[in-house]
PDB file of C-alpha atoms in Angstrom:
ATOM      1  CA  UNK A 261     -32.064  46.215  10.070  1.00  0.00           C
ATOM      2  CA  UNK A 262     -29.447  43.930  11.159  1.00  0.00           C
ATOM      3  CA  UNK A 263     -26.457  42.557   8.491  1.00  0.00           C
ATOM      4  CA  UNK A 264     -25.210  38.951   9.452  1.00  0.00           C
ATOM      5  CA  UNK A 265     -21.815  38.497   8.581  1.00  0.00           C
ATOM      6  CA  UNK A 266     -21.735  35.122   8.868  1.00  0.00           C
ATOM      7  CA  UNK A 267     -25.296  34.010   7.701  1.00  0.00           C
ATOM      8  CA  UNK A 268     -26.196  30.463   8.576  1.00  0.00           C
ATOM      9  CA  UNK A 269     -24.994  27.576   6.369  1.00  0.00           C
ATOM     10  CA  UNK A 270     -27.373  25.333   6.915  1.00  0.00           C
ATOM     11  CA  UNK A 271     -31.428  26.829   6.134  1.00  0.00           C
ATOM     12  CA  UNK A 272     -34.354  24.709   6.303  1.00  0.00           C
ATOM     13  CA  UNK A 273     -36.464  24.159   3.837  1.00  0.00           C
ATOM     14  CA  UNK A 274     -40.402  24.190   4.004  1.00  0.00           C
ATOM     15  CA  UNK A 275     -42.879  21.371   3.021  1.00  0.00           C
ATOM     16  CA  UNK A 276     -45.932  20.406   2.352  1.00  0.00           C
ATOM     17  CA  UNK A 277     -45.854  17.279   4.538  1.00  0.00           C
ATOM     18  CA  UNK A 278     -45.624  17.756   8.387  1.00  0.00           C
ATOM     19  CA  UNK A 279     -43.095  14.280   8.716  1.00  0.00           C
ATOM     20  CA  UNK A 280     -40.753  15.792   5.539  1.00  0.00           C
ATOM     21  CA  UNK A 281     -37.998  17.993   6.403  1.00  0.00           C
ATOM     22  CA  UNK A 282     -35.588  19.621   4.236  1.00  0.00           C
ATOM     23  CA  UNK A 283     -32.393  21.686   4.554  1.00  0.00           C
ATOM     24  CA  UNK A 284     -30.381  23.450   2.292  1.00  0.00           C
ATOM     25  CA  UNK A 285     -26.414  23.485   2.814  1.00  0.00           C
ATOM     26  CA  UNK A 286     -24.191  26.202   0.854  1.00  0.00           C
ATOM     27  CA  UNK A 287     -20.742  27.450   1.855  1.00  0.00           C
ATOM     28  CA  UNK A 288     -18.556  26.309   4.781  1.00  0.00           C
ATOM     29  CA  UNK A 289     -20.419  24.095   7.932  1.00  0.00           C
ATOM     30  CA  UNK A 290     -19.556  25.254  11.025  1.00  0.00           C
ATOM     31  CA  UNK A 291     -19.811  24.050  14.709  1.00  0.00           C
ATOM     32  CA  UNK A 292     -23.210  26.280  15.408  1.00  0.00           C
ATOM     33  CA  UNK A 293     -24.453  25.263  12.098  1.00  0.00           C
ATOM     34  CA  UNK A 294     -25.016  21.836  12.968  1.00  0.00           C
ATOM     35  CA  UNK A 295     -25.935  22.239  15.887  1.00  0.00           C
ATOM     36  CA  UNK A 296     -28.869  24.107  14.858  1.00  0.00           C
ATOM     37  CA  UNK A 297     -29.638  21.758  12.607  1.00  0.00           C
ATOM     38  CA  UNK A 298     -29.682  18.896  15.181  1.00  0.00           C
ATOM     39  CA  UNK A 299     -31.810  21.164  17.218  1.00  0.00           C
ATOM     40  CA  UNK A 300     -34.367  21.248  14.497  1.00  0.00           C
ATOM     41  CA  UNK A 301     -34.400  17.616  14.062  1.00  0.00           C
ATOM     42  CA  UNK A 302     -34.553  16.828  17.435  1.00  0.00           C
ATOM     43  CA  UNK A 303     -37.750  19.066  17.503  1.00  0.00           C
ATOM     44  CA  UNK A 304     -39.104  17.110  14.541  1.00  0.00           C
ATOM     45  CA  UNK A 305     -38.331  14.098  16.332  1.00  0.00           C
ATOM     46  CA  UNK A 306     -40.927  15.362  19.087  1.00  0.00           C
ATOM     47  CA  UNK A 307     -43.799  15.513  17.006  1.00  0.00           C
ATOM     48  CA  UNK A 308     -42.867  12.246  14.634  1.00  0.00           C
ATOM     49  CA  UNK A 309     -41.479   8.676  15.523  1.00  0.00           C
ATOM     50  CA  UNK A 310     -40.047   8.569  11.875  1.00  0.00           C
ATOM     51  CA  UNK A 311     -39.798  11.660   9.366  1.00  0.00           C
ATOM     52  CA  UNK A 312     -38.283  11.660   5.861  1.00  0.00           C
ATOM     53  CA  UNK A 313     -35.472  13.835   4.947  1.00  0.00           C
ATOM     54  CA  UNK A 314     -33.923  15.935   2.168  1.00  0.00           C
ATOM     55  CA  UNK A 315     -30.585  17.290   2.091  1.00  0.00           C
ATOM     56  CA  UNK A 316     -29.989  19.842  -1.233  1.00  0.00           C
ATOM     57  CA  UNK A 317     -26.279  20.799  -0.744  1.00  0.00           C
ATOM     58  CA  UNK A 318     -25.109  23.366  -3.193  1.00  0.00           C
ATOM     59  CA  UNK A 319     -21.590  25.521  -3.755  1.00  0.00           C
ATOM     60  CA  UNK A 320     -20.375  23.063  -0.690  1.00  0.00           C
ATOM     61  CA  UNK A 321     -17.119  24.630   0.686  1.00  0.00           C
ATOM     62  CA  UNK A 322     -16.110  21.831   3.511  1.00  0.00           C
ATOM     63  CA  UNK A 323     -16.813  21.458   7.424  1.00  0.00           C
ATOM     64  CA  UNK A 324     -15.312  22.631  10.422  1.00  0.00           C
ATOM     65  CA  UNK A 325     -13.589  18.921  11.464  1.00  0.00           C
ATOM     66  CA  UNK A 326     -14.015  19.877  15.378  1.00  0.00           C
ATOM     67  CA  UNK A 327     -17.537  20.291  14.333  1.00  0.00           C
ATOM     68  CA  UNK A 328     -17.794  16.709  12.976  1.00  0.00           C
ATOM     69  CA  UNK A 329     -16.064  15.260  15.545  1.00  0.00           C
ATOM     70  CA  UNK A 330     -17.557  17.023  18.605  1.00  0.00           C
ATOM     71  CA  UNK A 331     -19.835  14.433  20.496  1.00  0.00           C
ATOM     72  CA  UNK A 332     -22.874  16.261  20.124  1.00  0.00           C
ATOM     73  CA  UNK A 333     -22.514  15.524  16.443  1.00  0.00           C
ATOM     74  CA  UNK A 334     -22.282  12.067  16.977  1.00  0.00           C
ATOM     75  CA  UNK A 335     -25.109  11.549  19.454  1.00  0.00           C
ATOM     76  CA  UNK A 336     -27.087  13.927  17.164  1.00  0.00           C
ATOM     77  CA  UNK A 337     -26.421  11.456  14.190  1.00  0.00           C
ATOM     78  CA  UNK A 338     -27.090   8.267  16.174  1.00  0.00           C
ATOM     79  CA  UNK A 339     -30.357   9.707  17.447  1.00  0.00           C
ATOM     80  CA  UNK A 340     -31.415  10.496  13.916  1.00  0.00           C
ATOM     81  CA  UNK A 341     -31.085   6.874  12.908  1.00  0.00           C
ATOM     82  CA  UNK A 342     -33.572   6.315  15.091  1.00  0.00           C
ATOM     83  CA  UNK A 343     -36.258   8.515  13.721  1.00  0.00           C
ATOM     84  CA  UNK A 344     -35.139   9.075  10.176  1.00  0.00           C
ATOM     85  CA  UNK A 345     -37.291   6.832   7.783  1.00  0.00           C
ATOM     86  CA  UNK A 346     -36.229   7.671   3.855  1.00  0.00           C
ATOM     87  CA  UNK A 347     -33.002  10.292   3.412  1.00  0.00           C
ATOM     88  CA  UNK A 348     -32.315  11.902   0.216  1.00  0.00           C
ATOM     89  CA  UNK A 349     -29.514  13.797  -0.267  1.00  0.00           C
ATOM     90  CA  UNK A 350     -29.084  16.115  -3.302  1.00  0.00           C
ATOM     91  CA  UNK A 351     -26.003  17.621  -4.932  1.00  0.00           C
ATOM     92  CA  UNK A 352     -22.960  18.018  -2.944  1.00  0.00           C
ATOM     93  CA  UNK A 353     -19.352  16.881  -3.449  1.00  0.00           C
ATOM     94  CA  UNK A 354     -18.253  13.918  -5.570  1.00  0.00           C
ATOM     95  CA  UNK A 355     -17.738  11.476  -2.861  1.00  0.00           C
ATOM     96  CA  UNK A 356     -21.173  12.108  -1.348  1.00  0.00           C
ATOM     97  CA  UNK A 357     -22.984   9.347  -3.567  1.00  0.00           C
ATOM     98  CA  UNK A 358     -20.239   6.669  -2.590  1.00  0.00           C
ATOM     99  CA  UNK A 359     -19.828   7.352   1.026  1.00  0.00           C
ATOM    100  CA  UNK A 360     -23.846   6.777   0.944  1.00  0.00           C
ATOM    101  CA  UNK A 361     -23.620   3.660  -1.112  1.00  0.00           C
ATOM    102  CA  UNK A 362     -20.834   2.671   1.101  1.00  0.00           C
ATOM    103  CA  UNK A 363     -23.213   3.054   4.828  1.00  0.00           C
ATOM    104  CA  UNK A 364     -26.064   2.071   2.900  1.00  0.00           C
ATOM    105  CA  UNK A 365     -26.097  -1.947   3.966  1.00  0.00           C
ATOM    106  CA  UNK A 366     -25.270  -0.809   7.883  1.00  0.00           C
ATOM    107  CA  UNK A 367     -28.447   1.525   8.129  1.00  0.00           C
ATOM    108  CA  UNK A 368     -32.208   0.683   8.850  1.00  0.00           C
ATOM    109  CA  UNK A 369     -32.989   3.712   6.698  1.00  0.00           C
ATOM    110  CA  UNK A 370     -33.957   3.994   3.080  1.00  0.00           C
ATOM    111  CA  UNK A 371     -30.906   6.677   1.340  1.00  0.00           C
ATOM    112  CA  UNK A 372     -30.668   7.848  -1.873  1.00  0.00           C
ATOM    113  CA  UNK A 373     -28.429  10.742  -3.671  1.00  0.00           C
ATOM    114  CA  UNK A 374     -29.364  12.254  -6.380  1.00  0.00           C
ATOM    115  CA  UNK A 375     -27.541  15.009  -8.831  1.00  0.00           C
ATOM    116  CA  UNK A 376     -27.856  18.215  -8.143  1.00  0.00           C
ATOM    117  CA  UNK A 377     -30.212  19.016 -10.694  1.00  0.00           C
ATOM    118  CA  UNK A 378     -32.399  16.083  -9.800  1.00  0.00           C
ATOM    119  CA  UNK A 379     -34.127  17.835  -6.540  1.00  0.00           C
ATOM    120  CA  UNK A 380     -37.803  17.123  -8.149  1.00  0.00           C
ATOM    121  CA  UNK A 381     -37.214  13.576  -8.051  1.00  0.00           C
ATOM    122  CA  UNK A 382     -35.902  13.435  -4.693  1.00  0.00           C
ATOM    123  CA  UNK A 383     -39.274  15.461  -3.885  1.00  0.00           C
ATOM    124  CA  UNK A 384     -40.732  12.682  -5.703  1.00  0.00           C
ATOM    125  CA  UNK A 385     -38.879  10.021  -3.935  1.00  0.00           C
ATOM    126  CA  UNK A 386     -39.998  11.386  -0.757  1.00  0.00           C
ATOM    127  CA  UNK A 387     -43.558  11.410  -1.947  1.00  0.00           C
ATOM    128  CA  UNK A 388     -43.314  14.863  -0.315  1.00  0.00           C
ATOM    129  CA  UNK A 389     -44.137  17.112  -3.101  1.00  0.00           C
ATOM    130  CA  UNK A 390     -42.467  20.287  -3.645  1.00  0.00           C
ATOM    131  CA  UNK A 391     -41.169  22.510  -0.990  1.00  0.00           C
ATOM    132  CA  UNK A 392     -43.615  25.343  -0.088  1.00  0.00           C
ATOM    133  CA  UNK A 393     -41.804  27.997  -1.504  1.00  0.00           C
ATOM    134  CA  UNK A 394     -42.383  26.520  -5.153  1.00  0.00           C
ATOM    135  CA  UNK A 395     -46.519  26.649  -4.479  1.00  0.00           C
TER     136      UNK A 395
END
């Protein structure tokens, strides 16, 4: 068996609808993180013009700012606002809720946050169900 020491940040989350994708972020994002992330999405991307999203972010501990600033992670962002249809994002730090309120008008995209203990009606809002692992 193999211990990570450094387990990934960033886990996706199963669901019951092929164009929903979810992630779970806990901890501290780093640089690889995202990028697997990305790499995920752009995989999604692949097999759906537009998908829905849900972001649950819990015990956030910041983000590497090289990672958010590297231009992968911009062009990784631009691409998904091409493809990304309805993005819910649940939990997360206190400024999370304005900064989306604040892009909001700019984006083609429907985006709502949600409380942290509101994840079923982010499922809801999604009209994605519940993620697998709650069958």
């Amino acid at each position: 068996m193999i211990v990570h020491d450094n387990p990934p940040h960033i886990r996706r989350i199963d669901t019951r609808r092929a164009d929903a994708f979810g992630f779970e972020i806990t901890g501290h994002i780093t640089a690889p993180d995202i990028e697997n992330m990305f790499g995920l999405l752009e995989a999604a991307y692949e097999l759906h013009d537009k998908i829905d999203l849900l972001v649950l972010v819990r015990d956030f501990e910041g983000f590497d700012w090289s990672a958010a600033l590297k231009k992968s992670t911009f062009s990784g962002k631009a691409h998904a606002l091409k493809h990304v249809r309805r993005y819910a994002v649940v939990g997360g730090p206190g400024w999370m809720g304005p900064a989306m309120g604040f892009f909001k008008p700019f984006l083609s995209m429907e985006m709502r946050h949600f409380a942290l203990g509101q994840e079923a009606e982010a499922w809801d809002w999604l009209d994605a169900g519940r993620p697998v692992a709650e069958a």
